[in-house]
Each structure stands twice: as structure tokens, then as C-alpha cells.
């Protein structure tokens, strides 16, 4: 059975290690995650298998009554396609709503069709693109969801 909870500092090494696997083009360092975890405007959640191993995670930046930014969402390949990302996105979106967020924004690599499919399935619309956002030749699709 897959369960979900808020992330904590003990999860940090797993985030760093999974980032290298899931986001080889832009992994976050331990110090970046440490800073993010300590901010009250950020919220991270994890999905766990029955042995309490992390199989997915997501994070959001919600500064209050404004736009929130999806910081990350990832699921290990063996557990993809089971609705885990959708559940993680629902948790961070609910948290952002509770902070007064009225819309959600994100940037996704233009060739990341799985992620774009996920966001479209949640109602996100494509806005503009940002050239070289993830590095040279790695453009981003900006997407947005109105919550009101
Ligand atoms: C993108 C990612 C998070 C999706 O995780 P997941 O747990 O497999 O997604 P879910 O099972 O919750 O699927 C939710 C929806 O996403 C879409 N989706 C998932 N996989 C897809 C695929 N291969 N192609 C197109 N759409 C897909 C579908 O609409 C799906 O809804 P449905 O099953 O009702 O049709 C996962 O592929 C991943 O971790 N990729 C690597 C990291 C990454 O790129 N993260 C996004 C960064 S912006």
C-alpha cells in the first residue's frame, strides 16, 4: 500500500539521490534542499511503500495570497503510472490553497511529455516557453492552473 506524509529533514538524502536519477539535468544539492525545507513558504510531501521507502516526492512554494510555484514532482520509474504523482500534486495543491494561493505555476522541459500529460490531466494550461531555462538547449514550457 502506498501512503503519503509531509517530508522532513531525515528524507533529505533520499531527495538528493532521487533528484540525480530523475532530474539529471538540474538536480538540487543537499544545501539547496536544506534551505528549502527550512522555509515556511515551502511544503514537501513524500509517497512511501509498505517498507517506508520513499518512492515519490513533490514540493511547492506558496508565499501566501499569490501565485504558487511547483518546485518538484518525481516518482521512481518502478512506481510510475499508478497515480502517485497525481496524489502528490493534490496534497501540495491543497496545502497551497490553504495558504491563500489563487493559481499554480510551473516550468517543465518542453520534451517531458509524461510530465506535461500529468499537468494537463490536472487542468494546467500551456503558457509561454522559456529558452534555455534548464541549461543550454533545454527549453521550458510554462504552465498554469487557476484555482478560483
Ligand atoms: C512525470 C511523473 C512525475 C509522472 O508520475 P506518475 O506517478 O507516473 O504519474 P501518474 O501515474 O500520477 O499519472 C497522472 C497522469 O499523468 C499523465 N501521464 C502519466 N504518464 C504519462 C505518459 N507516459 N504519457 C502521457 N501522460 C502521462 C496521465 O494523464 C496520467 O493520468 P491518467 O493515468 O489518469 O491518464 C513521472 O513520470 C516522473 O517522475 N518523471 C521523471 C521526473 C519528472 O520529469 N518530473 C516532472 C518535472 S517537471
mmCIF file of C-alpha atoms and ligand atoms in Angstrom:
data_model
loop_
_atom_site.group_PDB
_atom_site.id
_atom_site.type_symbol
_atom_site.label_atom_id
_atom_site.label_comp_id
_atom_site.label_asym_id
_atom_site.label_seq_id
_atom_site.Cartn_x
_atom_site.Cartn_y
_atom_site.Cartn_z
ATOM 1 C CA UNK A 1 0.000 0.000 0.000
ATOM 2 C CA UNK A 2 1.244 3.495 -0.825
ATOM 3 C CA UNK A 3 0.999 6.126 1.919
ATOM 4 C CA UNK A 4 1.776 9.850 1.969
ATOM 5 C CA UNK A 5 3.195 12.235 4.547
ATOM 6 C CA UNK A 6 4.947 15.557 4.881
ATOM 7 C CA UNK A 7 8.702 15.363 4.208
ATOM 8 C CA UNK A 8 11.215 16.019 6.993
ATOM 9 C CA UNK A 9 14.956 16.616 7.315
ATOM 10 C CA UNK A 10 15.687 12.870 7.542
ATOM 11 C CA UNK A 11 14.339 12.482 3.980
ATOM 12 C CA UNK A 12 16.833 14.957 2.575
ATOM 13 C CA UNK A 13 19.479 12.416 1.411
ATOM 14 C CA UNK A 14 16.811 10.470 -0.482
ATOM 15 C CA UNK A 15 15.626 13.636 -2.243
ATOM 16 C CA UNK A 16 19.203 14.397 -3.306
ATOM 17 C CA UNK A 17 19.793 10.866 -4.545
ATOM 18 C CA UNK A 18 16.459 10.606 -6.413
ATOM 19 C CA UNK A 19 16.995 14.040 -7.967
ATOM 20 C CA UNK A 20 20.176 12.743 -9.629
ATOM 21 C CA UNK A 21 18.180 9.856 -11.096
ATOM 22 C CA UNK A 22 15.002 11.730 -12.065
ATOM 23 C CA UNK A 23 16.415 15.190 -12.882
ATOM 24 C CA UNK A 24 19.976 14.580 -14.137
ATOM 25 C CA UNK A 25 19.836 17.926 -15.998
ATOM 26 C CA UNK A 26 19.067 20.011 -12.884
ATOM 27 C CA UNK A 27 19.451 18.096 -9.593
ATOM 28 C CA UNK A 28 19.303 20.076 -6.358
ATOM 29 C CA UNK A 29 22.143 19.822 -3.854
ATOM 30 C CA UNK A 30 21.750 18.889 -0.189
ATOM 31 C CA UNK A 31 22.288 22.514 0.839
ATOM 32 C CA UNK A 32 19.587 23.707 -1.590
ATOM 33 C CA UNK A 33 17.124 21.196 -0.158
ATOM 34 C CA UNK A 34 18.118 22.092 3.407
ATOM 35 C CA UNK A 35 17.310 25.733 2.741
ATOM 36 C CA UNK A 36 14.022 24.864 1.014
ATOM 37 C CA UNK A 37 12.928 22.509 3.826
ATOM 38 C CA UNK A 38 13.534 25.203 6.447
ATOM 39 C CA UNK A 39 11.312 27.813 4.770
ATOM 40 C CA UNK A 40 7.705 28.114 5.993
ATOM 41 C CA UNK A 41 6.630 29.100 2.469
ATOM 42 C CA UNK A 42 7.698 25.702 1.128
ATOM 43 C CA UNK A 43 5.937 22.384 1.586
ATOM 44 C CA UNK A 44 7.294 18.968 0.569
ATOM 45 C CA UNK A 45 5.491 15.636 0.667
ATOM 46 C CA UNK A 46 6.613 12.061 0.058
ATOM 47 C CA UNK A 47 4.986 8.823 -1.086
ATOM 48 C CA UNK A 48 6.087 5.676 0.774
ATOM 49 C CA UNK A 49 5.893 1.966 0.030
ATOM 50 C CA UNK A 50 4.912 -0.565 2.704
ATOM 51 C CA UNK A 51 8.537 -0.634 3.967
ATOM 52 C CA UNK A 52 8.539 3.157 4.372
ATOM 53 C CA UNK A 53 10.880 3.654 1.404
ATOM 54 C CA UNK A 54 10.328 6.889 -0.479
ATOM 55 C CA UNK A 55 9.036 6.218 -3.986
ATOM 56 C CA UNK A 56 7.985 9.745 -4.910
ATOM 57 C CA UNK A 57 8.038 13.330 -3.730
ATOM 58 C CA UNK A 58 6.733 16.778 -4.555
ATOM 59 C CA UNK A 59 7.262 20.314 -3.340
ATOM 60 C CA UNK A 60 5.633 23.704 -3.688
ATOM 61 C CA UNK A 61 6.488 27.330 -2.926
ATOM 62 C CA UNK A 62 3.406 29.229 -1.778
ATOM 63 C CA UNK A 63 4.137 32.717 -0.482
ATOM 64 C CA UNK A 64 0.549 33.476 0.579
ATOM 65 C CA UNK A 65 -2.263 35.148 -1.310
ATOM 66 C CA UNK A 66 -0.492 34.992 -4.661
ATOM 67 C CA UNK A 67 0.742 32.553 -7.238
ATOM 68 C CA UNK A 68 2.386 29.334 -6.042
ATOM 69 C CA UNK A 69 5.190 27.520 -7.862
ATOM 70 C CA UNK A 70 5.534 23.781 -8.165
ATOM 71 C CA UNK A 71 9.166 23.159 -7.186
ATOM 72 C CA UNK A 72 9.413 19.487 -7.991
ATOM 73 C CA UNK A 73 7.481 16.270 -8.520
ATOM 74 C CA UNK A 74 9.064 12.901 -9.207
ATOM 75 C CA UNK A 75 8.244 9.209 -8.919
ATOM 76 C CA UNK A 76 10.721 6.325 -9.191
ATOM 77 C CA UNK A 77 10.351 4.513 -12.529
ATOM 78 C CA UNK A 78 9.070 1.231 -10.968
ATOM 79 C CA UNK A 79 6.100 3.072 -9.451
ATOM 80 C CA UNK A 80 5.219 5.415 -12.295
ATOM 81 C CA UNK A 81 1.812 5.132 -13.942
ATOM 82 C CA UNK A 82 -0.003 4.284 -10.675
ATOM 83 C CA UNK A 83 -1.398 7.712 -9.836
ATOM 84 C CA UNK A 84 1.351 8.564 -7.321
ATOM 85 C CA UNK A 85 2.264 11.901 -8.919
ATOM 86 C CA UNK A 86 -1.402 12.848 -9.144
ATOM 87 C CA UNK A 87 -1.833 12.161 -5.418
ATOM 88 C CA UNK A 88 1.322 14.124 -4.528
ATOM 89 C CA UNK A 89 0.165 17.058 -6.662
ATOM 90 C CA UNK A 90 -3.230 17.020 -4.897
ATOM 91 C CA UNK A 91 -1.525 17.204 -1.483
ATOM 92 C CA UNK A 92 0.729 20.165 -2.310
ATOM 93 C CA UNK A 93 -2.096 21.951 -4.133
ATOM 94 C CA UNK A 94 -4.371 21.600 -1.105
ATOM 95 C CA UNK A 95 -1.590 23.000 1.092
ATOM 96 C CA UNK A 96 -1.068 25.939 -1.293
ATOM 97 C CA UNK A 97 -4.821 26.627 -1.301
ATOM 98 C CA UNK A 98 -4.760 26.735 2.498
ATOM 99 C CA UNK A 99 -2.056 29.448 2.258
ATOM 100 C CA UNK A 100 -4.410 31.550 0.092
ATOM 101 C CA UNK A 101 -2.915 30.640 -3.282
ATOM 102 C CA UNK A 102 -5.115 31.532 -6.249
ATOM 103 C CA UNK A 103 -3.097 29.988 -9.077
ATOM 104 C CA UNK A 104 -0.296 27.474 -9.585
ATOM 105 C CA UNK A 105 2.651 27.884 -11.966
ATOM 106 C CA UNK A 106 5.365 25.532 -13.123
ATOM 107 C CA UNK A 107 8.131 25.086 -15.659
ATOM 108 C CA UNK A 108 8.618 21.731 -17.357
ATOM 109 C CA UNK A 109 11.111 20.677 -20.011
ATOM 110 C CA UNK A 110 9.370 21.018 -23.395
ATOM 111 C CA UNK A 111 10.222 17.391 -24.299
ATOM 112 C CA UNK A 112 8.945 15.940 -20.992
ATOM 113 C CA UNK A 113 5.703 14.555 -22.393
ATOM 114 C CA UNK A 114 4.876 12.400 -19.322
ATOM 115 C CA UNK A 115 5.016 15.431 -17.035
ATOM 116 C CA UNK A 116 3.144 17.674 -19.469
ATOM 117 C CA UNK A 117 0.492 14.904 -19.694
ATOM 118 C CA UNK A 118 0.282 14.846 -15.897
ATOM 119 C CA UNK A 119 -0.171 18.603 -15.632
ATOM 120 C CA UNK A 120 -2.718 18.743 -18.464
ATOM 121 C CA UNK A 121 -4.684 15.961 -16.771
ATOM 122 C CA UNK A 122 -4.876 18.252 -13.719
ATOM 123 C CA UNK A 123 -6.143 21.206 -15.758
ATOM 124 C CA UNK A 124 -2.882 23.126 -16.256
ATOM 125 C CA UNK A 125 -2.758 25.195 -19.447
ATOM 126 C CA UNK A 126 0.343 25.880 -21.520
ATOM 127 C CA UNK A 127 1.529 29.494 -21.458
ATOM 128 C CA UNK A 128 4.806 30.690 -22.970
ATOM 129 C CA UNK A 129 8.125 28.863 -23.291
ATOM 130 C CA UNK A 130 11.437 29.913 -21.744
ATOM 131 C CA UNK A 131 14.510 29.269 -23.840
ATOM 132 C CA UNK A 132 17.475 27.534 -22.170
ATOM 133 C CA UNK A 133 15.651 27.602 -18.809
ATOM 134 C CA UNK A 134 17.155 24.259 -17.694
ATOM 135 C CA UNK A 135 20.515 24.884 -19.409
ATOM 136 C CA UNK A 136 21.739 25.347 -22.961
ATOM 137 C CA UNK A 137 19.238 23.813 -25.394
ATOM 138 C CA UNK A 138 16.838 22.793 -22.610
ATOM 139 C CA UNK A 139 13.749 24.943 -23.003
ATOM 140 C CA UNK A 140 10.896 25.128 -20.508
ATOM 141 C CA UNK A 141 7.174 25.083 -21.095
ATOM 142 C CA UNK A 142 5.473 27.373 -18.571
ATOM 143 C CA UNK A 143 2.116 26.048 -17.365
ATOM 144 C CA UNK A 144 -0.544 27.490 -15.122
ATOM 145 C CA UNK A 145 -3.615 26.369 -13.200
ATOM 146 C CA UNK A 146 -6.257 28.814 -11.941
ATOM 147 C CA UNK A 147 -7.616 27.659 -8.593
ATOM 148 C CA UNK A 148 -10.578 30.030 -8.309
HETATM 149 C C1 LIG B 1 6.011 12.925 -14.610
HETATM 150 C C2 LIG B 1 5.909 11.921 -13.478
HETATM 151 C C3 LIG B 1 6.084 12.660 -12.150
HETATM 152 C C4 LIG B 1 4.508 11.267 -13.512
HETATM 153 O O1 LIG B 1 4.397 10.416 -12.374
HETATM 154 P P1 LIG B 1 3.364 9.209 -12.320
HETATM 155 O O2 LIG B 1 3.226 8.804 -10.888
HETATM 156 O O3 LIG B 1 3.760 8.175 -13.287
HETATM 157 O O4 LIG B 1 2.039 9.914 -12.819
HETATM 158 P P2 LIG B 1 0.547 9.389 -12.514
HETATM 159 O O5 LIG B 1 0.528 7.906 -12.537
HETATM 160 O O6 LIG B 1 0.026 10.079 -11.301
HETATM 161 O O7 LIG B 1 -0.213 9.909 -13.801
HETATM 162 C C5 LIG B 1 -1.005 11.050 -13.775
HETATM 163 C C6 LIG B 1 -1.333 11.496 -15.176
HETATM 164 O O8 LIG B 1 -0.156 11.889 -15.854
HETATM 165 C C7 LIG B 1 -0.292 11.605 -17.245
HETATM 166 N N1 LIG B 1 0.793 10.678 -17.620
HETATM 167 C C8 LIG B 1 1.498 9.844 -16.830
HETATM 168 N N2 LIG B 1 2.412 9.165 -17.556
HETATM 169 C C9 LIG B 1 2.250 9.578 -18.835
HETATM 170 C C10 LIG B 1 2.875 9.256 -20.059
HETATM 171 N N3 LIG B 1 3.853 8.333 -20.117
HETATM 172 N N4 LIG B 1 2.475 9.904 -21.184
HETATM 173 C C11 LIG B 1 1.490 10.842 -21.130
HETATM 174 N N5 LIG B 1 0.857 11.181 -19.979
HETATM 175 C C12 LIG B 1 1.228 10.556 -18.872
HETATM 176 C C13 LIG B 1 -1.644 10.950 -17.426
HETATM 177 O O9 LIG B 1 -2.585 11.933 -17.770
HETATM 178 C C14 LIG B 1 -1.946 10.431 -16.046
HETATM 179 O O10 LIG B 1 -3.290 10.367 -15.758
HETATM 180 P P3 LIG B 1 -4.131 9.033 -16.140
HETATM 181 O O11 LIG B 1 -3.322 7.874 -15.649
HETATM 182 O O12 LIG B 1 -5.401 9.238 -15.421
HETATM 183 O O13 LIG B 1 -4.233 9.050 -17.619
HETATM 184 C C15 LIG B 1 6.961 10.790 -13.631
HETATM 185 O O14 LIG B 1 6.941 10.337 -14.958
HETATM 186 C C16 LIG B 1 8.374 11.201 -13.251
HETATM 187 O O15 LIG B 1 8.769 11.161 -12.091
HETATM 188 N N6 LIG B 1 9.174 11.604 -14.264
HETATM 189 C C17 LIG B 1 10.583 11.996 -14.007
HETATM 190 C C18 LIG B 1 10.675 13.269 -13.212
HETATM 191 C C19 LIG B 1 9.968 14.413 -13.904
HETATM 192 O O16 LIG B 1 10.154 14.643 -15.083
HETATM 193 N N7 LIG B 1 9.140 15.146 -13.139
HETATM 194 C C20 LIG B 1 8.420 16.309 -13.645
HETATM 195 C C21 LIG B 1 9.285 17.514 -13.617
HETATM 196 S S1 LIG B 1 8.510 18.968 -14.230
#
